[in-house]
Amino acid sequence: MKLRRFDEVTQMFVVNAAQMAYLENAPKTQMMLQMFCELLRYFYKGDTQVLLSKELEALRNYIDIQKIRYGNRFDITYLNCSGFEDININHLSVIDFVDHILNNALVQYEGIIALTVEIKDTNGIFLRVILKKDMKKEEFSRPLAEMGDVNV
């Protein structure tokens, strides 16, 4: 019960802050608050399994918020990240993975970091993140769904 009330108060706060940002003509703040509200709703989703397409949509909101926060510290490219309406994955598995890589890179490196987020569809569904900084390139991979988990 308390968690539900916290959710309501948080959403009211975000909506009120977005309205104030609109009235004060602060479009970036308003946009960030709207994305944050959508992201909060997604985070509090009670499901253990979600559609990969919804997880990627939430990741984009998260990344957009981080881009506002960090400015030009990183650039991100999405490859093969559409057309996954029938694949279930664990809730927050993509966001957690990308968040961990991004935050470690921001602490470890100075200057602009390039990230590529890609969904690989070979003998299962895999998330691959490529991190580039100057001449360094690191690849990270995580399985998201086995071939038997895909609802075709």
PDB file of C-alpha atoms in Angstrom:
ATOM      1  CA  MET A   1       0.000   0.000   0.000  1.00  0.00           C
ATOM      2  CA  LYS A   2       2.777   2.418   0.884  1.00  0.00           C
ATOM      3  CA  LEU A   3       4.606   1.766  -2.391  1.00  0.00           C
ATOM      4  CA  ARG A   4       1.459   2.530  -4.397  1.00  0.00           C
ATOM      5  CA  ARG A   5       1.004   5.826  -2.520  1.00  0.00           C
ATOM      6  CA  PHE A   6       4.670   6.673  -3.129  1.00  0.00           C
ATOM      7  CA  ASP A   7       4.099   6.036  -6.846  1.00  0.00           C
ATOM      8  CA  GLU A   8       1.080   8.357  -6.849  1.00  0.00           C
ATOM      9  CA  VAL A   9       2.903  11.148  -5.026  1.00  0.00           C
ATOM     10  CA  THR A  10       5.959  10.786  -7.282  1.00  0.00           C
ATOM     11  CA  GLN A  11       3.846  10.952 -10.425  1.00  0.00           C
ATOM     12  CA  MET A  12       1.919  13.956  -9.086  1.00  0.00           C
ATOM     13  CA  PHE A  13       5.218  15.672  -8.321  1.00  0.00           C
ATOM     14  CA  VAL A  14       6.595  14.971 -11.793  1.00  0.00           C
ATOM     15  CA  VAL A  15       3.384  16.124 -13.505  1.00  0.00           C
ATOM     16  CA  ASN A  16       3.289  19.328 -11.424  1.00  0.00           C
ATOM     17  CA  ALA A  17       6.964  19.986 -12.129  1.00  0.00           C
ATOM     18  CA  ALA A  18       6.355  19.435 -15.863  1.00  0.00           C
ATOM     19  CA  GLN A  19       3.467  21.894 -15.782  1.00  0.00           C
ATOM     20  CA  MET A  20       5.665  24.470 -14.031  1.00  0.00           C
ATOM     21  CA  ALA A  21       8.399  23.917 -16.606  1.00  0.00           C
ATOM     22  CA  TYR A  22       5.828  24.534 -19.336  1.00  0.00           C
ATOM     23  CA  LEU A  23       4.605  27.727 -17.673  1.00  0.00           C
ATOM     24  CA  GLU A  24       8.170  28.945 -17.168  1.00  0.00           C
ATOM     25  CA  ASN A  25       9.007  28.111 -20.792  1.00  0.00           C
ATOM     26  CA  ALA A  26      11.611  25.455 -19.925  1.00  0.00           C
ATOM     27  CA  PRO A  27      11.019  22.881 -22.686  1.00  0.00           C
ATOM     28  CA  LYS A  28      14.070  20.706 -21.932  1.00  0.00           C
ATOM     29  CA  THR A  29      13.048  20.388 -18.299  1.00  0.00           C
ATOM     30  CA  GLN A  30       9.479  19.607 -19.285  1.00  0.00           C
ATOM     31  CA  MET A  31      10.629  16.960 -21.771  1.00  0.00           C
ATOM     32  CA  MET A  32      12.980  15.389 -19.222  1.00  0.00           C
ATOM     33  CA  LEU A  33      10.242  15.225 -16.587  1.00  0.00           C
ATOM     34  CA  GLN A  34       7.825  13.589 -19.028  1.00  0.00           C
ATOM     35  CA  MET A  35      10.427  10.971 -19.945  1.00  0.00           C
ATOM     36  CA  PHE A  36      11.189  10.454 -16.262  1.00  0.00           C
ATOM     37  CA  CYS A  37       7.495   9.904 -15.500  1.00  0.00           C
ATOM     38  CA  GLU A  38       7.226   7.298 -18.287  1.00  0.00           C
ATOM     39  CA  LEU A  39      10.391   5.637 -17.060  1.00  0.00           C
ATOM     40  CA  LEU A  40       9.091   5.508 -13.474  1.00  0.00           C
ATOM     41  CA  ARG A  41       5.889   3.837 -14.647  1.00  0.00           C
ATOM     42  CA  TYR A  42       7.984   1.283 -16.492  1.00  0.00           C
ATOM     43  CA  PHE A  43      10.306   0.682 -13.515  1.00  0.00           C
ATOM     44  CA  TYR A  44       7.369   0.042 -11.187  1.00  0.00           C
ATOM     45  CA  LYS A  45       5.758  -2.390 -13.597  1.00  0.00           C
ATOM     46  CA  GLY A  46       5.093  -5.557 -11.605  1.00  0.00           C
ATOM     47  CA  ASP A  47       5.725  -7.997 -14.455  1.00  0.00           C
ATOM     48  CA  THR A  48       8.802 -10.203 -14.396  1.00  0.00           C
ATOM     49  CA  GLN A  49       8.639 -10.623 -18.181  1.00  0.00           C
ATOM     50  CA  VAL A  50       8.142  -7.775 -20.672  1.00  0.00           C
ATOM     51  CA  LEU A  51       8.270  -7.402 -24.411  1.00  0.00           C
ATOM     52  CA  LEU A  52      11.739  -6.599 -25.737  1.00  0.00           C
ATOM     53  CA  SER A  53      10.221  -3.751 -27.768  1.00  0.00           C
ATOM     54  CA  LYS A  54       8.890  -2.123 -24.556  1.00  0.00           C
ATOM     55  CA  GLU A  55      12.231  -2.561 -22.808  1.00  0.00           C
ATOM     56  CA  LEU A  56      14.013  -0.872 -25.721  1.00  0.00           C
ATOM     57  CA  GLU A  57      11.497   1.989 -25.625  1.00  0.00           C
ATOM     58  CA  ALA A  58      12.202   2.469 -21.904  1.00  0.00           C
ATOM     59  CA  LEU A  59      15.950   2.315 -22.615  1.00  0.00           C
ATOM     60  CA  ARG A  60      15.594   5.165 -25.105  1.00  0.00           C
ATOM     61  CA  ASN A  61      13.821   7.283 -22.459  1.00  0.00           C
ATOM     62  CA  TYR A  62      16.549   6.472 -19.955  1.00  0.00           C
ATOM     63  CA  ILE A  63      19.319   7.326 -22.452  1.00  0.00           C
ATOM     64  CA  ASP A  64      17.587  10.575 -23.449  1.00  0.00           C
ATOM     65  CA  ILE A  65      17.476  11.616 -19.785  1.00  0.00           C
ATOM     66  CA  GLN A  66      21.157  10.728 -19.371  1.00  0.00           C
ATOM     67  CA  LYS A  67      22.054  12.722 -22.505  1.00  0.00           C
ATOM     68  CA  ILE A  68      20.381  15.794 -20.989  1.00  0.00           C
ATOM     69  CA  ARG A  69      22.230  15.136 -17.733  1.00  0.00           C
ATOM     70  CA  TYR A  70      25.686  14.530 -19.254  1.00  0.00           C
ATOM     71  CA  GLY A  71      25.439  16.696 -22.350  1.00  0.00           C
ATOM     72  CA  ASN A  72      27.871  15.645 -25.045  1.00  0.00           C
ATOM     73  CA  ARG A  73      29.770  13.125 -22.910  1.00  0.00           C
ATOM     74  CA  PHE A  74      28.475  10.204 -24.964  1.00  0.00           C
ATOM     75  CA  ASP A  75      26.884   9.381 -28.275  1.00  0.00           C
ATOM     76  CA  ILE A  76      24.674   6.345 -28.830  1.00  0.00           C
ATOM     77  CA  THR A  77      23.620   4.385 -31.884  1.00  0.00           C
ATOM     78  CA  TYR A  78      20.929   1.702 -32.007  1.00  0.00           C
ATOM     79  CA  LEU A  79      21.270  -1.164 -34.491  1.00  0.00           C
ATOM     80  CA  ASN A  80      18.613  -3.767 -35.252  1.00  0.00           C
ATOM     81  CA  CYS A  81      16.456  -2.540 -32.343  1.00  0.00           C
ATOM     82  CA  SER A  82      13.017  -2.817 -33.901  1.00  0.00           C
ATOM     83  CA  GLY A  83      10.577  -5.564 -34.771  1.00  0.00           C
ATOM     84  CA  PHE A  84      10.708  -7.427 -31.454  1.00  0.00           C
ATOM     85  CA  GLU A  85       7.036  -7.300 -30.478  1.00  0.00           C
ATOM     86  CA  ASP A  86       6.837 -11.055 -29.865  1.00  0.00           C
ATOM     87  CA  ILE A  87       9.910 -11.618 -27.664  1.00  0.00           C
ATOM     88  CA  ASN A  88       9.633 -11.701 -23.881  1.00  0.00           C
ATOM     89  CA  ILE A  89      12.657 -10.910 -21.725  1.00  0.00           C
ATOM     90  CA  ASN A  90      13.284 -10.256 -18.046  1.00  0.00           C
ATOM     91  CA  HIS A  91      12.085  -6.835 -16.908  1.00  0.00           C
ATOM     92  CA  LEU A  92      14.913  -4.235 -16.771  1.00  0.00           C
ATOM     93  CA  SER A  93      17.545  -6.654 -18.118  1.00  0.00           C
ATOM     94  CA  VAL A  94      18.494  -4.377 -21.040  1.00  0.00           C
ATOM     95  CA  ILE A  95      18.381  -1.146 -19.036  1.00  0.00           C
ATOM     96  CA  ASP A  96      20.472  -2.600 -16.185  1.00  0.00           C
ATOM     97  CA  PHE A  97      23.102  -3.919 -18.595  1.00  0.00           C
ATOM     98  CA  VAL A  98      23.439  -0.699 -20.624  1.00  0.00           C
ATOM     99  CA  ASP A  99      23.300   1.470 -17.473  1.00  0.00           C
ATOM    100  CA  HIS A 100      26.183  -0.455 -15.901  1.00  0.00           C
ATOM    101  CA  ILE A 101      28.351  -0.119 -19.026  1.00  0.00           C
ATOM    102  CA  LEU A 102      27.516   3.566 -19.515  1.00  0.00           C
ATOM    103  CA  ASN A 103      28.139   4.608 -15.909  1.00  0.00           C
ATOM    104  CA  ASN A 104      31.440   2.723 -15.708  1.00  0.00           C
ATOM    105  CA  ALA A 105      32.580   4.295 -18.982  1.00  0.00           C
ATOM    106  CA  LEU A 106      31.643   7.808 -17.831  1.00  0.00           C
ATOM    107  CA  VAL A 107      33.730   7.331 -14.686  1.00  0.00           C
ATOM    108  CA  GLN A 108      36.629   5.641 -16.454  1.00  0.00           C
ATOM    109  CA  TYR A 109      36.997   7.844 -19.538  1.00  0.00           C
ATOM    110  CA  GLU A 110      37.124  11.569 -20.192  1.00  0.00           C
ATOM    111  CA  GLY A 111      35.758  13.156 -23.320  1.00  0.00           C
ATOM    112  CA  ILE A 112      33.174  11.722 -25.678  1.00  0.00           C
ATOM    113  CA  ILE A 113      32.299   8.038 -25.518  1.00  0.00           C
ATOM    114  CA  ALA A 114      30.556   6.211 -28.366  1.00  0.00           C
ATOM    115  CA  LEU A 115      28.116   3.413 -27.573  1.00  0.00           C
ATOM    116  CA  THR A 116      26.376   1.100 -30.003  1.00  0.00           C
ATOM    117  CA  VAL A 117      23.427  -0.933 -28.721  1.00  0.00           C
ATOM    118  CA  GLU A 118      22.530  -3.837 -30.976  1.00  0.00           C
ATOM    119  CA  ILE A 119      20.120  -6.751 -30.820  1.00  0.00           C
ATOM    120  CA  LYS A 120      21.574  -9.881 -32.411  1.00  0.00           C
ATOM    121  CA  ASP A 121      19.159 -12.569 -33.583  1.00  0.00           C
ATOM    122  CA  THR A 122      21.388 -15.626 -33.975  1.00  0.00           C
ATOM    123  CA  ASN A 123      20.595 -18.877 -32.134  1.00  0.00           C
ATOM    124  CA  GLY A 124      18.675 -16.772 -29.637  1.00  0.00           C
ATOM    125  CA  ILE A 125      18.339 -13.082 -28.925  1.00  0.00           C
ATOM    126  CA  PHE A 126      21.433 -11.287 -27.625  1.00  0.00           C
ATOM    127  CA  LEU A 127      22.115  -7.742 -26.532  1.00  0.00           C
ATOM    128  CA  ARG A 128      25.483  -6.456 -27.684  1.00  0.00           C
ATOM    129  CA  VAL A 129      26.955  -3.154 -26.555  1.00  0.00           C
ATOM    130  CA  ILE A 130      30.067  -1.782 -28.225  1.00  0.00           C
ATOM    131  CA  LEU A 131      31.955   0.931 -26.367  1.00  0.00           C
ATOM    132  CA  LYS A 132      34.443   3.054 -28.301  1.00  0.00           C
ATOM    133  CA  LYS A 133      36.766   5.665 -26.891  1.00  0.00           C
ATOM    134  CA  ASP A 134      39.557   6.964 -29.095  1.00  0.00           C
ATOM    135  CA  MET A 135      41.326   3.821 -30.357  1.00  0.00           C
ATOM    136  CA  LYS A 136      39.863   1.534 -27.671  1.00  0.00           C
ATOM    137  CA  LYS A 137      36.945  -0.737 -28.437  1.00  0.00           C
ATOM    138  CA  GLU A 138      35.219  -3.010 -25.943  1.00  0.00           C
ATOM    139  CA  GLU A 139      32.328  -5.379 -26.627  1.00  0.00           C
ATOM    140  CA  PHE A 140      29.820  -6.610 -24.086  1.00  0.00           C
ATOM    141  CA  SER A 141      27.152  -9.218 -24.724  1.00  0.00           C
ATOM    142  CA  ARG A 142      24.209 -10.660 -22.792  1.00  0.00           C
ATOM    143  CA  PRO A 143      21.698 -13.323 -23.816  1.00  0.00           C
ATOM    144  CA  LEU A 144      18.115 -12.076 -23.636  1.00  0.00           C
ATOM    145  CA  ALA A 145      16.090 -15.021 -24.921  1.00  0.00           C
ATOM    146  CA  GLU A 146      16.816 -18.547 -26.099  1.00  0.00           C
ATOM    147  CA  MET A 147      15.344 -19.704 -29.402  1.00  0.00           C
ATOM    148  CA  GLY A 148      12.677 -21.697 -27.533  1.00  0.00           C
ATOM    149  CA  ASP A 149      11.566 -18.524 -25.676  1.00  0.00           C
ATOM    150  CA  VAL A 150      10.632 -16.659 -28.847  1.00  0.00           C
ATOM    151  CA  ASN A 151       6.878 -16.669 -29.542  1.00  0.00           C
ATOM    152  CA  VAL A 152       6.574 -17.007 -33.291  1.00  0.00           C
TER     153      VAL A 152
END
